[in-house]
PDB file of N, CA and C in Angstrom:
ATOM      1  N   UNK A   1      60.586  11.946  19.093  1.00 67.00           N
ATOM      2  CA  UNK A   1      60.345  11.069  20.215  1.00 67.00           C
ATOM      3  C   UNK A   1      60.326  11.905  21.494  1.00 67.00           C
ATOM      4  N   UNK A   2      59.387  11.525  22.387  1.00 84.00           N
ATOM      5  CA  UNK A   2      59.670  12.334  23.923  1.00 84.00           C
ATOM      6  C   UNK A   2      60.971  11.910  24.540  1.00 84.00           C
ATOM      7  N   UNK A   3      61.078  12.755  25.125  1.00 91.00           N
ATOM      8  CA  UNK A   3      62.539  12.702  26.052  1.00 91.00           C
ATOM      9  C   UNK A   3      62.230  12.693  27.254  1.00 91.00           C
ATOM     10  N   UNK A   4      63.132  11.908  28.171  1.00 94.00           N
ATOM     11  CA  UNK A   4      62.896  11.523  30.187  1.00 94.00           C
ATOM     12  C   UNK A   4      63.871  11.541  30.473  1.00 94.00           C
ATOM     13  N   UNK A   5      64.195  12.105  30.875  1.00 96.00           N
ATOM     14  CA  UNK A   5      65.568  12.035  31.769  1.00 96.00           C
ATOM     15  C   UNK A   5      65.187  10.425  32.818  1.00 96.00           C
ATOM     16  N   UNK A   6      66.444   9.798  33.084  1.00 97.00           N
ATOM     17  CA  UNK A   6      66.171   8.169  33.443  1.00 97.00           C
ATOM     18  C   UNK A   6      65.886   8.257  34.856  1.00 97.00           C
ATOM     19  N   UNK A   7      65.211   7.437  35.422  1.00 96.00           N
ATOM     20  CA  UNK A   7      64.315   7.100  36.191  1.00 96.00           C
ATOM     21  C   UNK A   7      63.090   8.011  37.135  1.00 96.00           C
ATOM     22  N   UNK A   8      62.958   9.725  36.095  1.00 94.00           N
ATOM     23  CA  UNK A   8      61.677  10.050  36.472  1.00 94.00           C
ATOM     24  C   UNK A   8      60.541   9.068  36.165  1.00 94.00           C
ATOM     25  N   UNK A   9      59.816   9.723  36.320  1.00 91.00           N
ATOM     26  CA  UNK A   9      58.294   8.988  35.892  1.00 91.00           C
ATOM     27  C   UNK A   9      57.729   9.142  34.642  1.00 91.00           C
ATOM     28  N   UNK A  10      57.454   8.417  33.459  1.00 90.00           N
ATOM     29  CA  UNK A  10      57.078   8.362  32.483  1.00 90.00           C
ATOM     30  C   UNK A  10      55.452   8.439  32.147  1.00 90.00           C
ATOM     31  N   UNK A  11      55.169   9.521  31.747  1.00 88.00           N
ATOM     32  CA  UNK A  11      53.845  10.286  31.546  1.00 88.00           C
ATOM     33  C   UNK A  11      53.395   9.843  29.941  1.00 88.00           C
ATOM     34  N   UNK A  12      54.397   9.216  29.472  1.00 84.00           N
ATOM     35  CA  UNK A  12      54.457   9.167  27.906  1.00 84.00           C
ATOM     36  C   UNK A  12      52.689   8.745  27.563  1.00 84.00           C
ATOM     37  N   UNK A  13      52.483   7.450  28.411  1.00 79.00           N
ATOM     38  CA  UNK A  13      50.902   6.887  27.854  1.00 79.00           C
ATOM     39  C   UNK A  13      50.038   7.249  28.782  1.00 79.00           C
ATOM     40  N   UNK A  14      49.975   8.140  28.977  1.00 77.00           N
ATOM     41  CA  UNK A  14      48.500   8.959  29.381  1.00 77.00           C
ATOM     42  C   UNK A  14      48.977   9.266  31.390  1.00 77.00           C
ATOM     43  N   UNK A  15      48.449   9.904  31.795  1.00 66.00           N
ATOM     44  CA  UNK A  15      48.622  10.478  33.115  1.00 66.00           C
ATOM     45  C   UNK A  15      47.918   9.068  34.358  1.00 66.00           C
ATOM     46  N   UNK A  16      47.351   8.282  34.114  1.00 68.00           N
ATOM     47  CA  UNK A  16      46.712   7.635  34.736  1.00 68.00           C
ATOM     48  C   UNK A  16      47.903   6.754  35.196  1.00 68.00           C
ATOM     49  N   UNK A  17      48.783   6.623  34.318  1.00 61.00           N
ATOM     50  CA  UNK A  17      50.070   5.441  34.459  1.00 61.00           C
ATOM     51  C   UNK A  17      51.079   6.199  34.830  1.00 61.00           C
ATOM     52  N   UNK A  18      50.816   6.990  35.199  1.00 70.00           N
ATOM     53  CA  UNK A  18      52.442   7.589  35.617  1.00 70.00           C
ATOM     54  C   UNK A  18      52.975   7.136  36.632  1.00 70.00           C
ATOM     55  N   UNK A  19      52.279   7.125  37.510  1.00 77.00           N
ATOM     56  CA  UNK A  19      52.561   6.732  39.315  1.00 77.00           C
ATOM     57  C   UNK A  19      53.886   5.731  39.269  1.00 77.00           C
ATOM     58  N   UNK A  20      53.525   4.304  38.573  1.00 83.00           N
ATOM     59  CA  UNK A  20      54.396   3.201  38.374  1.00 83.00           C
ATOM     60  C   UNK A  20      54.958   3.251  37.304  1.00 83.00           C
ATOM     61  N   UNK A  21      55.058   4.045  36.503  1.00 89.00           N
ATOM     62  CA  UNK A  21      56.080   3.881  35.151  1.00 89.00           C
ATOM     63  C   UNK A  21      57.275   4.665  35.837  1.00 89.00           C
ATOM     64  N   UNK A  22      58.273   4.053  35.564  1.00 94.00           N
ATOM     65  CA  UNK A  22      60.191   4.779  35.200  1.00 94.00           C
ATOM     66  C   UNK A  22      60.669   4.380  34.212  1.00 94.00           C
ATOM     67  N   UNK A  23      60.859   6.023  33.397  1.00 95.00           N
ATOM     68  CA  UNK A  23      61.584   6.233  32.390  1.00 95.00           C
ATOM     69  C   UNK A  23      63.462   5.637  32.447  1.00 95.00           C
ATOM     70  N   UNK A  24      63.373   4.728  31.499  1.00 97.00           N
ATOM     71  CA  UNK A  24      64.824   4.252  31.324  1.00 97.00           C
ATOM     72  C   UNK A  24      64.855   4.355  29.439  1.00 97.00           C
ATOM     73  N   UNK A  25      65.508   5.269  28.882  1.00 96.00           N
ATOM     74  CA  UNK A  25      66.601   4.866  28.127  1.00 96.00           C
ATOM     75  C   UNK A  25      65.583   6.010  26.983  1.00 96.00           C
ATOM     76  N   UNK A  26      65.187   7.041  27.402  1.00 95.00           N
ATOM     77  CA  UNK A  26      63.699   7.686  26.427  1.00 95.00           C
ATOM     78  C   UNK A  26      65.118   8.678  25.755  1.00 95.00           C
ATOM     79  N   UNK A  27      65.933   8.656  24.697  1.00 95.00           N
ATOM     80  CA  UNK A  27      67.195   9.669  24.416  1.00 95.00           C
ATOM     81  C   UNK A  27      66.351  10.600  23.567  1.00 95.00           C
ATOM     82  N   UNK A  28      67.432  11.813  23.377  1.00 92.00           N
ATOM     83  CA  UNK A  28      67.218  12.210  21.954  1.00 92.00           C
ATOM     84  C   UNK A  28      68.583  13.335  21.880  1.00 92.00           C
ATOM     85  N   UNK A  29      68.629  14.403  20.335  1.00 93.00           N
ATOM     86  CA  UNK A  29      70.077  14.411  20.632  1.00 93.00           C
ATOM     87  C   UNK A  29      70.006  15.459  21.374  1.00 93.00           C
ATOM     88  N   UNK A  30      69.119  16.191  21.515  1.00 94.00           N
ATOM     89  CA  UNK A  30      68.997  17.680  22.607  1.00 94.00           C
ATOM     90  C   UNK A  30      69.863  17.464  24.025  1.00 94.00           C
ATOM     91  N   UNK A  31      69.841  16.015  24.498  1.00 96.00           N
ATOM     92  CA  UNK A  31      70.590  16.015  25.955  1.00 96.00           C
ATOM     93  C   UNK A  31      71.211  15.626  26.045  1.00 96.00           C
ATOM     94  N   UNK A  32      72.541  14.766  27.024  1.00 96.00           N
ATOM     95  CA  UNK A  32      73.118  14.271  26.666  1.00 96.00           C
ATOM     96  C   UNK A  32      73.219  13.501  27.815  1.00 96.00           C
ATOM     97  N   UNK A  33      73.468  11.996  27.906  1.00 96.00           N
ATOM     98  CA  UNK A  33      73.055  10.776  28.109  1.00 96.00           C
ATOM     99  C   UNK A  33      74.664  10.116  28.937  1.00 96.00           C
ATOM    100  N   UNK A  34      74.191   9.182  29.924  1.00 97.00           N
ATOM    101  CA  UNK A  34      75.217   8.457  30.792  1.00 97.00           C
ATOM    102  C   UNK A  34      75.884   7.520  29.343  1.00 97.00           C
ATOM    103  N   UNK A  35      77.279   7.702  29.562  1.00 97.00           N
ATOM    104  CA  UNK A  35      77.464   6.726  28.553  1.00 97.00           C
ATOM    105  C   UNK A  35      78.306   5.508  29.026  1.00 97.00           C
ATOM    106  N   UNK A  36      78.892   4.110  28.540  1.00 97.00           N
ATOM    107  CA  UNK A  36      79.862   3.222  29.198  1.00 97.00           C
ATOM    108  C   UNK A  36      79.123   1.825  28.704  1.00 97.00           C
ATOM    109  N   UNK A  37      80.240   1.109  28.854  1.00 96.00           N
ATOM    110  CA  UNK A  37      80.153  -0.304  29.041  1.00 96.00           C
ATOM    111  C   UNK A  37      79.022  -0.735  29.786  1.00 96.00           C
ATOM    112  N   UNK A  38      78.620  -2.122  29.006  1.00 96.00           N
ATOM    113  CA  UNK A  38      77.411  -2.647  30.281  1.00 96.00           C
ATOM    114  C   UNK A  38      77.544  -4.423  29.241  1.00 96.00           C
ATOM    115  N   UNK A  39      77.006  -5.301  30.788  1.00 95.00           N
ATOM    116  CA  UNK A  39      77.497  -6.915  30.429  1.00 95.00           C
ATOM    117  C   UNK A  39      76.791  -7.214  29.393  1.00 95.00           C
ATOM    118  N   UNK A  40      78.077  -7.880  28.770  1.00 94.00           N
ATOM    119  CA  UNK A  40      76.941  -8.458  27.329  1.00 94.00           C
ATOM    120  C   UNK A  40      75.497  -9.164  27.683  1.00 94.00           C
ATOM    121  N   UNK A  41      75.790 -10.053  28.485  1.00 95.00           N
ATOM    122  CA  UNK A  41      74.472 -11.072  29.368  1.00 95.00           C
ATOM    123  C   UNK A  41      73.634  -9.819  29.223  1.00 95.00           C
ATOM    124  N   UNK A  42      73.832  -8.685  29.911  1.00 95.00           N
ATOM    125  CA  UNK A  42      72.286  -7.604  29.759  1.00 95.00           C
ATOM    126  C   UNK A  42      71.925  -7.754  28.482  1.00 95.00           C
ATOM    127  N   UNK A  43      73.016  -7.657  28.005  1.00 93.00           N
ATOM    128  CA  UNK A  43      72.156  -7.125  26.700  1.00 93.00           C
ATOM    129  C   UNK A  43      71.961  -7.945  25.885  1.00 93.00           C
ATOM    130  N   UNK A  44      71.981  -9.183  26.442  1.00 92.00           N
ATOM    131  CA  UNK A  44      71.020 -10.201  24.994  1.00 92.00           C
ATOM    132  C   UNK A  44      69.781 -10.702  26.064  1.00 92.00           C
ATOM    133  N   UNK A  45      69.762 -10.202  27.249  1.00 91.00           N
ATOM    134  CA  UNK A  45      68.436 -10.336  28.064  1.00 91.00           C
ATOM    135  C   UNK A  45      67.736  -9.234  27.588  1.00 91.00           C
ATOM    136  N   UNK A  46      68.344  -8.171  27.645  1.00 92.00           N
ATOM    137  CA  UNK A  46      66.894  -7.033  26.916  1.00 92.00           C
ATOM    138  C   UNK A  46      66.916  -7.170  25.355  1.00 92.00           C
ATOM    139  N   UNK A  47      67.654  -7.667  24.522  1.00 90.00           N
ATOM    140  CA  UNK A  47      67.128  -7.898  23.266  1.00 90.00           C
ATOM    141  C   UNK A  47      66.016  -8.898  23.020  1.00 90.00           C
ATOM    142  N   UNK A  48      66.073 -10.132  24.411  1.00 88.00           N
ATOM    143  CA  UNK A  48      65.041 -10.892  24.224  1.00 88.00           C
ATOM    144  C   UNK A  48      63.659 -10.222  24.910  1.00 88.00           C
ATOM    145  N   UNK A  49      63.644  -9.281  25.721  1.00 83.00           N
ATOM    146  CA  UNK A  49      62.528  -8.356  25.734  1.00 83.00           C
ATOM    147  C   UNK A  49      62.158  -7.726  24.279  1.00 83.00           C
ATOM    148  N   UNK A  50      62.940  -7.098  23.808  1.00 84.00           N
ATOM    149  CA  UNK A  50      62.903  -6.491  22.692  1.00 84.00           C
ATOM    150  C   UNK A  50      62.047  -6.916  21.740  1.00 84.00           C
ATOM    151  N   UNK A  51      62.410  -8.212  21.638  1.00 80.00           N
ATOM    152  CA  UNK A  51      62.115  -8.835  20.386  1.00 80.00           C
ATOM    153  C   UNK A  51      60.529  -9.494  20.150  1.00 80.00           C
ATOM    154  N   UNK A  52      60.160  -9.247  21.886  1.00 74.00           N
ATOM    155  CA  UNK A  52      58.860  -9.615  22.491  1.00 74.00           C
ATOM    156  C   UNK A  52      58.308  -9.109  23.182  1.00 74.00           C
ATOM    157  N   UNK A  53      58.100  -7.588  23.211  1.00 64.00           N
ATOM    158  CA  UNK A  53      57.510  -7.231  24.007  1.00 64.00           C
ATOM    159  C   UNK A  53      56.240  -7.134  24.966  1.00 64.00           C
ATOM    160  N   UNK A  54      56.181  -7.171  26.218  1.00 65.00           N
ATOM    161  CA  UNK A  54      55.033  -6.954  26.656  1.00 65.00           C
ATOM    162  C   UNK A  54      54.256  -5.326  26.682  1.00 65.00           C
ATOM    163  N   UNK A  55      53.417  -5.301  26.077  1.00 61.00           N
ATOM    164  CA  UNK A  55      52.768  -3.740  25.630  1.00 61.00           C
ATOM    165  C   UNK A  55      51.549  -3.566  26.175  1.00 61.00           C
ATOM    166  N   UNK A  56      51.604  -2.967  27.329  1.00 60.00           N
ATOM    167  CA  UNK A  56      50.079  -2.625  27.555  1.00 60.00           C
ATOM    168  C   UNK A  56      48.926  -1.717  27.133  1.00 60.00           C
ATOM    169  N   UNK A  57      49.887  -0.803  26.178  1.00 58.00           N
ATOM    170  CA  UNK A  57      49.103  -0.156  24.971  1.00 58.00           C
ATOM    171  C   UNK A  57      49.717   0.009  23.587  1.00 58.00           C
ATOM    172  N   UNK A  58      49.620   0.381  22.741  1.00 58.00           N
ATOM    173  CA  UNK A  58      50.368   0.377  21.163  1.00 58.00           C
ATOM    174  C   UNK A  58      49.699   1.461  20.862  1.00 58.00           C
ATOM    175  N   UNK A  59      50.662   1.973  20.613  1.00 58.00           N
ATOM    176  CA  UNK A  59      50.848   3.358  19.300  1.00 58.00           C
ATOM    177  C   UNK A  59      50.906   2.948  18.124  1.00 58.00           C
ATOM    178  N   UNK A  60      50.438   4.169  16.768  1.00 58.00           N
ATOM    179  CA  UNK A  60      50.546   3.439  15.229  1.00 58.00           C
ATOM    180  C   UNK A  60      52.186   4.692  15.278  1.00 58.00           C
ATOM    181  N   UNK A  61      52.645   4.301  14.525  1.00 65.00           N
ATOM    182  CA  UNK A  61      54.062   5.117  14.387  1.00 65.00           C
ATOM    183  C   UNK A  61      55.261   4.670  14.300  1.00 65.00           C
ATOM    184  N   UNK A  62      56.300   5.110  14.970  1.00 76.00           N
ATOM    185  CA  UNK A  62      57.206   4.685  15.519  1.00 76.00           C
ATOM    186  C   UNK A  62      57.911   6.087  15.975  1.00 76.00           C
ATOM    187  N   UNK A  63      59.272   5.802  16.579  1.00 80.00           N
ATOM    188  CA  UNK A  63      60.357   6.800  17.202  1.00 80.00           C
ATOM    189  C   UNK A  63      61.883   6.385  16.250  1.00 80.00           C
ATOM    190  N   UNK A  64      62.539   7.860  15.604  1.00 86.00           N
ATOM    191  CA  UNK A  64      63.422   7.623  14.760  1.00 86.00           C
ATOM    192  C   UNK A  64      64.481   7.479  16.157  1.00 86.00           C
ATOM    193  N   UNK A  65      65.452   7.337  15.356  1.00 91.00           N
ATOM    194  CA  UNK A  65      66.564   7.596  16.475  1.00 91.00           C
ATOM    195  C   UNK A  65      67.213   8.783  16.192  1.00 91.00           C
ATOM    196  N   UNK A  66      67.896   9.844  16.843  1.00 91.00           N
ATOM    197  CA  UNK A  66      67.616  11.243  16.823  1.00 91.00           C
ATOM    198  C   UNK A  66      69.475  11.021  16.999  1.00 91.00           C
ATOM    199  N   UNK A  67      70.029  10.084  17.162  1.00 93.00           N
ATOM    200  CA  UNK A  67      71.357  10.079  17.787  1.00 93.00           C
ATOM    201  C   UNK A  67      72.488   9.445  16.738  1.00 93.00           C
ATOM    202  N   UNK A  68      71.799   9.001  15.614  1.00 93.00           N
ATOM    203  CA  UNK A  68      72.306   8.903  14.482  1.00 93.00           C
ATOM    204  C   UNK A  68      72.563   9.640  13.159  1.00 93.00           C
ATOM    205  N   UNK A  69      73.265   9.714  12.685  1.00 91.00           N
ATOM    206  CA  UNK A  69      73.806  10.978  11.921  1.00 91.00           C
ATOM    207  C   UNK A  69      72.928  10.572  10.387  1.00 91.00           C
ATOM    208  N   UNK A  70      72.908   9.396   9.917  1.00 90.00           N
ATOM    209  CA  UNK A  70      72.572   8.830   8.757  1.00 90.00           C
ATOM    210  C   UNK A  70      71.836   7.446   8.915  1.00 90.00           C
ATOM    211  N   UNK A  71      70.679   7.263   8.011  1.00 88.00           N
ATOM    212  CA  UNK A  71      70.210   5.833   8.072  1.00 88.00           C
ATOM    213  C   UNK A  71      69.513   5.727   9.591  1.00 88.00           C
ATOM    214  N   UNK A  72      68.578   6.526  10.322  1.00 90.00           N
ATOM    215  CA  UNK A  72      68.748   6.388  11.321  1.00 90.00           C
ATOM    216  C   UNK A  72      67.325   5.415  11.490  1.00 90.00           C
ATOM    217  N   UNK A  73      67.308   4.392  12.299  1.00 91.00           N
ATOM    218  CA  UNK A  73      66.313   3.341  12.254  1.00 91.00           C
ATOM    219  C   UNK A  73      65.194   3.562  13.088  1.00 91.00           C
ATOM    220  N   UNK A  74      64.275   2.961  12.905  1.00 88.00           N
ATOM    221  CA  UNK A  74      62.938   4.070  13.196  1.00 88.00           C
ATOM    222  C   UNK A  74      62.183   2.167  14.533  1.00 88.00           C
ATOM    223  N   UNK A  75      61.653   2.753  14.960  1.00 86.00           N
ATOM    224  CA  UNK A  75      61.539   1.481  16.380  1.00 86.00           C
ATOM    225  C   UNK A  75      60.169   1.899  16.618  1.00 86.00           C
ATOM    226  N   UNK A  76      59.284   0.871  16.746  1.00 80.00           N
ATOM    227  CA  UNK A  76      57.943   0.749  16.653  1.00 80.00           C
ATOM    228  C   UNK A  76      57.088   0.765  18.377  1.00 80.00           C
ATOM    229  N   UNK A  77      57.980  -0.317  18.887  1.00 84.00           N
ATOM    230  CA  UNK A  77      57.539  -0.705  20.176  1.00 84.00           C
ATOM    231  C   UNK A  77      58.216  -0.305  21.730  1.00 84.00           C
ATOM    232  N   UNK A  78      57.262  -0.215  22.364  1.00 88.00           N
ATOM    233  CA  UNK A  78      58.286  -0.293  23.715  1.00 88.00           C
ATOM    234  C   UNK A  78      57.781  -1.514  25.100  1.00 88.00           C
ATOM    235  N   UNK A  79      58.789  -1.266  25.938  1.00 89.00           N
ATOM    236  CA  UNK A  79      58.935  -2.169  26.513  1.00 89.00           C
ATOM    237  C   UNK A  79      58.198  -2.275  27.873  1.00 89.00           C
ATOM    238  N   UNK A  80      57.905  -2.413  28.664  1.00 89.00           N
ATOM    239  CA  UNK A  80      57.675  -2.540  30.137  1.00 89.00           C
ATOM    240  C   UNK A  80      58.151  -3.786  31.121  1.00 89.00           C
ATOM    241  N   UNK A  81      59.297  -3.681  31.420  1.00 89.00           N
ATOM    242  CA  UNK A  81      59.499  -4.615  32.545  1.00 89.00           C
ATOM    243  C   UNK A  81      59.729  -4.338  33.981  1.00 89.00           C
ATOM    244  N   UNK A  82      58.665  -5.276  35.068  1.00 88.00           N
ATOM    245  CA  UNK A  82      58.731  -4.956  36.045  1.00 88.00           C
ATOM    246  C   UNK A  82      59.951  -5.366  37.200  1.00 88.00           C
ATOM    247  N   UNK A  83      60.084  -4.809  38.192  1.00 87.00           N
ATOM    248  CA  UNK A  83      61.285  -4.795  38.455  1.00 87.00           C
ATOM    249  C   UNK A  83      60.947  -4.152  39.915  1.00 87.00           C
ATOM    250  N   UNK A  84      61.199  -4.412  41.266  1.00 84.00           N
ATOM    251  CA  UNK A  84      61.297  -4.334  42.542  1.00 84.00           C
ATOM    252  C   UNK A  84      60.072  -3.167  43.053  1.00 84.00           C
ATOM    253  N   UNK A  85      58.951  -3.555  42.580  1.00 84.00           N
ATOM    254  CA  UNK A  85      57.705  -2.985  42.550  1.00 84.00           C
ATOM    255  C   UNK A  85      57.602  -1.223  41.845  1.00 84.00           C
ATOM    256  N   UNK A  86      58.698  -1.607  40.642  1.00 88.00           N
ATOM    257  CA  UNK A  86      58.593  -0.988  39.880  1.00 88.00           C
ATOM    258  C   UNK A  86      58.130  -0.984  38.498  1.00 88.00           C
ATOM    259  N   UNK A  87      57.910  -0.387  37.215  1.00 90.00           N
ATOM    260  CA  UNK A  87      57.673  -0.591  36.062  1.00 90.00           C
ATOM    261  C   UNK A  87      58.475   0.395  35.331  1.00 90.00           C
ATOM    262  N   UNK A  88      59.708  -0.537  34.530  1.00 93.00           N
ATOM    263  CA  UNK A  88      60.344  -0.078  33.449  1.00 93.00           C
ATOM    264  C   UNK A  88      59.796   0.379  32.460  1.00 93.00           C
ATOM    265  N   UNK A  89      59.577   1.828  31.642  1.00 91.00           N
ATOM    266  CA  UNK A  89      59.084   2.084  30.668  1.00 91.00           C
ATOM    267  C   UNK A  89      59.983   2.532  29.614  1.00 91.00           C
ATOM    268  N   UNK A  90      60.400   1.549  28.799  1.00 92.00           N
ATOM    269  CA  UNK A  90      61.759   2.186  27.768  1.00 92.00           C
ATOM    270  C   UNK A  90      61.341   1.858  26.215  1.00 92.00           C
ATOM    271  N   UNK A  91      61.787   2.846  25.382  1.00 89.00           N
ATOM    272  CA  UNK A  91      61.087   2.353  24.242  1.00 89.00           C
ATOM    273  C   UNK A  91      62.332   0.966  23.176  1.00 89.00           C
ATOM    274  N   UNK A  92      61.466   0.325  22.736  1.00 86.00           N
ATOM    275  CA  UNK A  92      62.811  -0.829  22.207  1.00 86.00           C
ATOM    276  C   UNK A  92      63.906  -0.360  21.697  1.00 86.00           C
ATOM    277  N   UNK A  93      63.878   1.085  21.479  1.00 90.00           N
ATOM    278  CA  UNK A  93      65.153   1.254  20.858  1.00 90.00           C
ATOM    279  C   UNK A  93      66.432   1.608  21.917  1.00 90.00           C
ATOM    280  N   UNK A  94      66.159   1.154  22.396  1.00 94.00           N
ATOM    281  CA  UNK A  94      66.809   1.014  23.995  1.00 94.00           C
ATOM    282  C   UNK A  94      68.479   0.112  23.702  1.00 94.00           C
ATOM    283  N   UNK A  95      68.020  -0.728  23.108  1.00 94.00           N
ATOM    284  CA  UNK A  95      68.687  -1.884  22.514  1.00 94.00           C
ATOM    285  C   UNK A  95      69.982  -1.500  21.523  1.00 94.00           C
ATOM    286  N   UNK A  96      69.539  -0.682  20.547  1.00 94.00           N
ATOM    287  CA  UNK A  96      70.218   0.176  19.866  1.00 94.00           C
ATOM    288  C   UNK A  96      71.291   1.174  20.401  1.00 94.00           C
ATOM    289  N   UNK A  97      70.658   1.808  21.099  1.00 96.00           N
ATOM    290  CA  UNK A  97      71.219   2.700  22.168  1.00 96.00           C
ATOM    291  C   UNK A  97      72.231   2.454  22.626  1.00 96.00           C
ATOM    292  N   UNK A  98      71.725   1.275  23.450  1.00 96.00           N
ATOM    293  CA  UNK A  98      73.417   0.735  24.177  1.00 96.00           C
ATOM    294  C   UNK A  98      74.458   0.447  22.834  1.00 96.00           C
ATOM    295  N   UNK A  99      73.966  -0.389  22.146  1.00 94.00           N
ATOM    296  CA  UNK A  99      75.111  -0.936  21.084  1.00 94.00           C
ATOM    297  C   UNK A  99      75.584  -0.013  19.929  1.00 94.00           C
ATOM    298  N   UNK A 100      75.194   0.861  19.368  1.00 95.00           N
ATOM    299  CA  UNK A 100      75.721   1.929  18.773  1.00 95.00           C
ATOM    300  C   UNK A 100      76.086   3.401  19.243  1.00 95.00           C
ATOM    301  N   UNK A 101      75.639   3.802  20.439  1.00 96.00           N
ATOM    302  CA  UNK A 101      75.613   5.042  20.940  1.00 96.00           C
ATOM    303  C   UNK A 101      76.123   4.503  22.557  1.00 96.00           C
ATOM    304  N   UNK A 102      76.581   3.687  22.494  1.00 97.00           N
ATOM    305  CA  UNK A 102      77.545   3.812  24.260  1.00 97.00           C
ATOM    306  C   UNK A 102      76.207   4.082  25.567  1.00 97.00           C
ATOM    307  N   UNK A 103      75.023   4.102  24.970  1.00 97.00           N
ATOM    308  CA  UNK A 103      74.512   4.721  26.160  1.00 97.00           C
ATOM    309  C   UNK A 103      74.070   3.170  26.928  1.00 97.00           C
ATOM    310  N   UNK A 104      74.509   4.194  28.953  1.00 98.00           N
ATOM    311  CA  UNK A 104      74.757   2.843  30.087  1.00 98.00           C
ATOM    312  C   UNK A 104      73.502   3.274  30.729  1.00 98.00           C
ATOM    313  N   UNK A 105      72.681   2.664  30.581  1.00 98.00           N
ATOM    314  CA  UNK A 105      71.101   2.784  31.156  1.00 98.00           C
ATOM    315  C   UNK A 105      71.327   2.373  33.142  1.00 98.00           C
ATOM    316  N   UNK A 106      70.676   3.116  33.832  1.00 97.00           N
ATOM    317  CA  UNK A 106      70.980   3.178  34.935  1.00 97.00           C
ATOM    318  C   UNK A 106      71.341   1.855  35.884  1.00 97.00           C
ATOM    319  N   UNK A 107      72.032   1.372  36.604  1.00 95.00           N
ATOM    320  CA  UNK A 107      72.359   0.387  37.513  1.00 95.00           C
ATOM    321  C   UNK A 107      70.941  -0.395  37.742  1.00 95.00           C
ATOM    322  N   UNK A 108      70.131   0.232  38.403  1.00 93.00           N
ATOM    323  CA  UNK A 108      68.735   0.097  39.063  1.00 93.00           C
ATOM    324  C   UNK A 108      68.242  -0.831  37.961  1.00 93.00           C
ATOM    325  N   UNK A 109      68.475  -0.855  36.652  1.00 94.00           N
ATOM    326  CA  UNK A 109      67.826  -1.349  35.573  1.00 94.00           C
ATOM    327  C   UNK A 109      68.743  -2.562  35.425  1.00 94.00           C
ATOM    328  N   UNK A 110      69.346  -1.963  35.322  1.00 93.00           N
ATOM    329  CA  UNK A 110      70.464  -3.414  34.735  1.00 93.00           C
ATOM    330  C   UNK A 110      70.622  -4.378  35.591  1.00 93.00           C
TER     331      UNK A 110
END
C-alpha cells in the first residue's frame, strides 16, 4: 500500500487530484503512526462511510494491512470525505486502524 504521512496531499490517484486531496490514515509498518483514543460516535460515523463509500475512481485490488502480524485483512475501497473545503482521502481500512492498531487519525478529521 502507499504510505502519506497525515494531512500532506495525496497523489495516490493520479497528479491532477492532488491539489484537494489530504492524506488521513494511508499506514504501513515502515513508520510509525499517532496513536490514542478517539470517540466511539467517530467511529461508527466513519464505519458508516466505510461501509458506503463515495469513490470517485476504483482500483481492481486491494491494500493488505501491513500492521498486522497474522491474518492480515486486505480492504478494497477508499474513502473521500469532504470537510472545510477540503477532501479527505483515506483508504477504508482506516476503520481497522483505529480499532485494532490504536491509530488517532488527526483532530482536523475527526
Amino acid at each position: 500500500m502507499a504510505y502519506y504521512r497525515d494531512l500532506d496531499r495525496c497523489t495516490y490517484f493520479g497528479l491532477e487530484n492532488c491539489e484537494s486531496l489530504i492524506a488521513v490514515g494511508w499506514l504501513d509498518d515502515g513508520h510509525d503512526y499517532p496513536r490514542g483514543r478517539v470517540d466511539p460516535q467517530f467511529c461508527e460515523r466513519l464505519e458508516t462511510f466505510a461501509q458506503m463509500p463515495w469513490e470517485q475512481a476504483l482500483f481492481l485490488g486491494g491494500q493488505e494491512c501491513e500492521l498486522c502480524q497474522y491474518q492480515r485483512p486486505i480492504f478494497s475501497h477508499n474513502m473521500f470525505i469532504p470537510r472545510g473545503g477540503r477532501i479527505f482521502a483515506a483508504p477504508a481500512g482506516i476503520t481497522h486502524y483505529i480499532s485494532a492498531h490504536w491509530y488517532r487519525p488527526p483532530d482536523e478529521f475527526i
